Amino acid sequence: MTTNENANRISDLIKQNEAAIQSDWLTQLQKHVIRTDPKTIEQLSRHSSQLLKLLPAATLNGGFDDIDGRAWDEARNLLAEISGERAKQGSTPSDTATFVFSLKQSLFAVLRDNLAAEPELLSDALWRVSTLLDKLGLFTIEIFQKARDQIIVRQQQELLELSTPVVKLWQDVLALPLIGTLDSARTQVVMESLLQKIVDTGAAIAIIDITGVPTVDTLVAQHLMKTIAAARLMGADCIISGIRPQIAQTIVHLGVNLEDVVTKATLADAFVVALARVGASVVRA
């Protein structure tokens, strides 16, 4: 029997025994899942059924050796969808790969039952199936990792946006309280958030409060100056507040020029200056 005939025979066996393979496969899967609620079991049943329906045609037309061919497009797309869903649900890469690897036992059992009298064909079939499922399992891990990386990047972006809130203190007065270290990526988010708020409100004064910034080095100072320059181009003056003694000494030591920028020790002091600039004042009752 030729190599192609062997492959065709294996594909036919998978198709003919689809129901038995899926039943045993689901049993294997349920041994590895933490949640056994009806929704999880239904999802496993649906995914296993979908993959088993695609395997015979994919192996028949694309073979067992190369899962990158067009014949494997539907199977790869399905596994990518499954891996993406599991990444969003908080599963681990090993849990995702186990979905594929646990199919080995079920397929091996069917192959042994049907090819016991043909040891050479059985050996070839076991090797082909094992190699194929290894490749499919590794594929799910790669897709899972990419999906998880995308989720992490999106969450980091959301955290950056949440950590740089621009609030309206008064008519024409905005405040941007900064907490934590300023790097290039965060500075870009700070600048975009501040400029957008200036556009939305038409504010004339923006107070940048650095009370929560632990240290100010040359890079942080440069980021602050870039933000101030961008705000001025939009028609708003900036006041820097939260200048603690150690930060003041650092700025002087670094030789950073803040002569044309109003600086104050506290946000309250900066707010008083801002109110005066917009022609308002606070009177103690």
Short mmCIF file of C-alpha atoms in Angstrom, two decimals, residues 23-279:
data_model
loop_
_atom_site.label_atom_id
_atom_site.label_comp_id
_atom_site.label_asym_id
_atom_site.label_seq_id
_atom_site.Cartn_x
_atom_site.Cartn_y
_atom_site.Cartn_z
CA SER A 23 -17.41 10.54 22.75
CA ASP A 24 -14.11 9.19 24.05
CA TRP A 25 -12.38 12.53 23.40
CA LEU A 26 -14.95 14.39 25.50
CA THR A 27 -14.34 11.92 28.31
CA GLN A 28 -10.62 12.65 28.14
CA LEU A 29 -11.19 16.42 27.99
CA GLN A 30 -13.42 16.43 31.07
CA LYS A 31 -10.57 14.89 33.08
CA HIS A 32 -8.43 17.96 32.40
CA VAL A 33 -10.90 20.85 32.76
CA ILE A 34 -11.37 22.62 36.08
CA ARG A 35 -14.92 23.77 35.39
CA THR A 36 -17.49 21.09 34.60
CA ASP A 37 -20.52 23.36 34.33
CA PRO A 38 -22.96 22.76 31.45
CA LYS A 39 -21.68 25.78 29.50
CA THR A 40 -18.07 24.52 29.55
CA ILE A 41 -19.08 20.99 28.57
CA GLU A 42 -21.24 22.33 25.75
CA GLN A 43 -18.33 24.43 24.48
CA LEU A 44 -15.97 21.43 24.55
CA SER A 45 -18.54 19.31 22.73
CA ARG A 46 -19.06 21.92 20.05
CA HIS A 47 -15.37 22.56 19.48
CA SER A 48 -14.46 18.86 19.38
CA SER A 49 -17.28 18.14 16.93
CA GLN A 50 -16.23 20.99 14.65
CA LEU A 51 -12.58 19.89 14.56
CA LEU A 52 -13.40 16.23 13.97
CA LYS A 53 -15.61 17.12 11.00
CA LEU A 54 -12.71 19.06 9.44
CA LEU A 55 -9.94 16.51 10.06
CA PRO A 56 -10.85 13.87 7.41
CA ALA A 57 -10.99 16.35 4.52
CA ALA A 58 -7.91 18.24 5.72
CA THR A 59 -5.80 15.08 6.05
CA LEU A 60 -7.14 13.69 2.75
CA ASN A 61 -6.41 16.84 0.73
CA GLY A 62 -3.50 18.32 2.66
CA GLY A 63 -1.81 15.29 4.16
CA PHE A 64 -0.53 14.80 7.69
CA ASP A 65 2.84 16.52 7.36
CA ASP A 66 2.09 20.16 6.44
CA ILE A 67 -0.65 22.02 8.33
CA ASP A 68 0.25 25.31 6.62
CA GLY A 69 -1.35 24.37 3.30
CA ARG A 70 -4.68 25.66 2.04
CA ALA A 71 -6.37 22.35 2.81
CA TRP A 72 -5.82 23.09 6.51
CA ASP A 73 -7.17 26.67 6.41
CA GLU A 74 -10.52 25.87 8.04
CA ALA A 75 -8.94 23.72 10.75
CA ARG A 76 -6.32 26.39 11.54
CA ASN A 77 -8.98 29.10 11.63
CA LEU A 78 -11.07 27.03 14.03
CA LEU A 79 -8.11 26.35 16.33
CA ALA A 80 -7.18 30.06 16.21
CA GLU A 81 -10.72 30.97 17.25
CA ILE A 82 -10.67 28.41 20.08
CA SER A 83 -7.26 29.61 21.29
CA GLY A 84 -8.41 33.25 21.20
CA GLU A 85 -11.53 32.46 23.22
CA ARG A 86 -9.51 30.57 25.81
CA ALA A 87 -7.01 33.43 26.11
CA LYS A 88 -9.87 35.82 26.87
CA GLN A 89 -11.33 33.38 29.41
CA GLY A 90 -8.04 33.22 31.32
CA SER A 91 -7.02 29.67 30.41
CA THR A 92 -3.35 28.68 30.34
CA PRO A 93 -1.38 27.71 27.20
CA SER A 94 -1.12 24.12 28.45
CA ASP A 95 -4.91 23.95 28.94
CA THR A 96 -5.38 25.12 25.37
CA ALA A 97 -2.86 22.65 23.93
CA THR A 98 -4.41 19.83 25.96
CA PHE A 99 -7.58 20.27 23.92
CA VAL A 100 -5.65 18.91 20.91
CA PHE A 101 -3.21 16.56 22.65
CA SER A 102 -6.01 14.70 24.46
CA LEU A 103 -7.36 13.62 21.06
CA LYS A 104 -4.37 11.28 20.65
CA GLN A 105 -5.69 8.59 22.98
CA SER A 106 -9.09 8.49 21.27
CA LEU A 107 -7.61 8.31 17.76
CA PHE A 108 -5.00 5.75 18.79
CA ALA A 109 -7.72 3.48 20.18
CA VAL A 110 -9.69 3.57 16.92
CA LEU A 111 -6.57 2.94 14.85
CA ARG A 112 -5.53 -0.02 17.01
CA ASP A 113 -9.00 -1.56 16.85
CA ASN A 114 -9.21 -1.27 13.06
CA LEU A 115 -5.60 -1.91 12.05
CA ALA A 116 -4.52 -4.56 14.55
CA ALA A 117 -4.11 -7.09 11.73
CA GLU A 118 -1.90 -4.70 9.75
CA PRO A 119 1.02 -3.84 12.05
CA GLU A 120 3.01 -1.86 9.47
CA LEU A 121 0.03 0.28 8.56
CA LEU A 122 -0.84 0.69 12.25
CA SER A 123 2.69 1.85 13.06
CA ASP A 124 2.62 4.34 10.17
CA ALA A 125 -0.82 5.59 11.17
CA LEU A 126 0.13 6.12 14.82
CA TRP A 127 3.23 8.06 13.78
CA ARG A 128 1.32 10.24 11.31
CA VAL A 129 -1.45 11.03 13.75
CA SER A 130 0.93 11.71 16.64
CA THR A 131 3.07 14.07 14.54
CA LEU A 132 -0.01 15.84 13.20
CA LEU A 133 -1.54 16.45 16.63
CA ASP A 134 1.80 17.66 17.98
CA LYS A 135 1.90 20.30 15.22
CA LEU A 136 -1.71 21.31 15.80
CA GLY A 137 -1.11 21.54 19.55
CA LEU A 138 1.95 23.77 19.07
CA PHE A 139 -0.08 25.91 16.68
CA THR A 140 -2.71 26.51 19.36
CA ILE A 141 0.01 27.54 21.83
CA GLU A 142 1.45 30.07 19.34
CA ILE A 143 -1.97 31.57 18.61
CA PHE A 144 -2.85 31.59 22.31
CA GLN A 145 0.34 33.48 23.15
CA LYS A 146 -0.30 36.05 20.41
CA ALA A 147 -3.86 36.56 21.66
CA ARG A 148 -2.65 36.88 25.26
CA ASP A 149 0.03 39.40 24.20
CA GLN A 150 -2.63 41.48 22.43
CA ILE A 151 -4.79 41.41 25.56
CA ILE A 152 -1.84 42.50 27.72
CA VAL A 153 -0.96 45.36 25.34
CA ARG A 154 -4.58 46.53 25.31
CA GLN A 155 -4.80 46.36 29.10
CA GLN A 156 -1.55 48.30 29.44
CA GLN A 157 -2.91 50.97 27.11
CA GLU A 158 -6.13 51.16 29.13
CA LEU A 159 -4.14 51.45 32.38
CA LEU A 160 -2.06 54.24 30.87
CA GLU A 161 -5.19 56.12 29.94
CA LEU A 162 -6.71 55.57 33.38
CA SER A 163 -3.51 56.70 35.10
CA THR A 164 -3.48 60.04 33.27
CA PRO A 165 -6.89 61.60 33.97
CA VAL A 166 -7.38 65.21 32.91
CA VAL A 167 -9.97 66.90 35.16
CA LYS A 168 -11.69 70.25 34.87
CA LEU A 169 -11.14 72.23 38.10
CA TRP A 170 -12.78 75.47 37.02
CA GLN A 171 -13.96 77.26 33.95
CA ASP A 172 -10.91 77.35 31.62
CA VAL A 173 -8.74 75.51 34.19
CA LEU A 174 -7.64 71.89 33.82
CA ALA A 175 -5.54 69.67 36.10
CA LEU A 176 -3.42 66.70 35.13
CA PRO A 177 -2.25 64.79 38.23
CA LEU A 178 0.65 62.47 37.41
CA ILE A 179 1.46 59.42 39.51
CA GLY A 180 4.39 57.10 38.90
CA THR A 181 7.27 57.16 36.45
CA LEU A 182 7.07 59.05 33.17
CA ASP A 183 8.47 57.23 30.14
CA SER A 184 8.13 57.91 26.43
CA ALA A 185 5.00 55.79 25.98
CA ARG A 186 3.21 57.31 28.95
CA THR A 187 4.26 60.83 27.99
CA GLN A 188 2.63 60.32 24.61
CA VAL A 189 -0.63 59.29 26.29
CA VAL A 190 -0.36 62.25 28.72
CA MET A 191 0.16 64.67 25.86
CA GLU A 192 -2.70 63.27 23.79
CA SER A 193 -5.10 63.27 26.76
CA LEU A 194 -4.22 66.84 27.74
CA LEU A 195 -4.41 68.23 24.20
CA GLN A 196 -7.74 66.52 23.55
CA LYS A 197 -9.17 67.94 26.78
CA ILE A 198 -7.92 71.41 25.84
CA VAL A 199 -9.73 71.09 22.51
CA ASP A 200 -12.91 69.80 24.17
CA THR A 201 -13.08 72.48 26.88
CA GLY A 202 -11.23 75.44 25.37
CA ALA A 203 -9.22 75.70 28.59
CA ALA A 204 -6.61 78.45 28.94
CA ILE A 205 -4.68 77.00 31.90
CA ALA A 206 -3.46 73.46 32.53
CA ILE A 207 -1.95 72.49 35.87
CA ILE A 208 0.45 69.55 35.66
CA ASP A 209 0.81 68.16 39.17
CA ILE A 210 3.88 65.95 39.70
CA THR A 211 3.39 65.34 43.42
CA GLY A 212 3.06 61.63 42.70
CA VAL A 213 6.14 61.42 40.45
CA PRO A 214 8.87 59.77 42.56
CA THR A 215 11.89 61.16 40.71
CA VAL A 216 12.61 63.71 38.04
CA ASP A 217 15.58 63.07 35.79
CA THR A 218 16.64 64.62 32.49
CA LEU A 219 14.31 62.37 30.50
CA VAL A 220 11.28 63.15 32.70
CA ALA A 221 12.06 66.88 32.49
CA GLN A 222 12.25 66.65 28.70
CA HIS A 223 8.90 64.87 28.59
CA LEU A 224 7.34 67.59 30.75
CA MET A 225 8.74 70.34 28.52
CA LYS A 226 7.41 68.62 25.41
CA THR A 227 3.95 68.40 26.97
CA ILE A 228 4.06 72.06 27.97
CA ALA A 229 5.19 73.10 24.48
CA ALA A 230 2.40 71.08 22.85
CA ALA A 231 -0.20 72.62 25.18
CA ARG A 232 1.05 76.13 24.35
CA LEU A 233 0.66 75.42 20.66
CA MET A 234 -2.98 74.67 21.45
CA GLY A 235 -3.34 78.02 23.23
CA ALA A 236 -3.08 76.90 26.85
CA ASP A 237 -0.44 77.88 29.43
CA CYS A 238 0.85 75.28 31.87
CA ILE A 239 1.68 75.48 35.55
CA ILE A 240 3.74 72.76 37.20
CA SER A 241 2.83 71.96 40.80
CA GLY A 242 4.15 69.46 43.31
CA ILE A 243 7.76 70.65 43.22
CA ARG A 244 9.20 69.08 46.37
CA PRO A 245 12.60 70.20 47.76
CA GLN A 246 14.48 67.15 46.48
CA ILE A 247 12.91 67.50 43.03
CA ALA A 248 13.81 71.20 42.97
CA GLN A 249 17.42 70.34 43.79
CA THR A 250 17.49 67.67 41.09
CA ILE A 251 16.13 70.05 38.47
CA VAL A 252 18.74 72.66 39.38
CA HIS A 253 21.49 70.05 39.35
CA LEU A 254 20.41 68.83 35.91
CA GLY A 255 20.39 72.36 34.56
CA VAL A 256 16.83 72.08 33.26
CA ASN A 257 15.54 75.48 32.18
CA LEU A 258 12.09 76.16 33.66
CA GLU A 259 12.41 79.96 33.68
CA ASP A 260 9.41 80.50 31.42
CA VAL A 261 7.24 77.97 33.29
CA VAL A 262 5.33 78.84 36.45
CA THR A 263 6.05 76.29 39.19
CA LYS A 264 4.40 75.89 42.58
CA ALA A 265 4.97 73.66 45.56
CA THR A 266 1.37 72.44 45.83
CA LEU A 267 -1.65 71.98 43.61
CA ALA A 268 -3.56 74.44 45.81
CA ASP A 269 -0.98 77.16 45.16
CA ALA A 270 -1.10 76.47 41.44
CA PHE A 271 -4.91 76.60 41.48
CA VAL A 272 -4.84 80.08 43.07
CA VAL A 273 -2.51 81.31 40.29
CA ALA A 274 -4.70 79.71 37.64
CA LEU A 275 -7.83 81.37 39.02
CA ALA A 276 -6.13 84.75 39.00
CA ARG A 277 -5.12 84.30 35.36
CA VAL A 278 -8.69 83.56 34.28
CA GLY A 279 -10.05 86.48 36.33
#
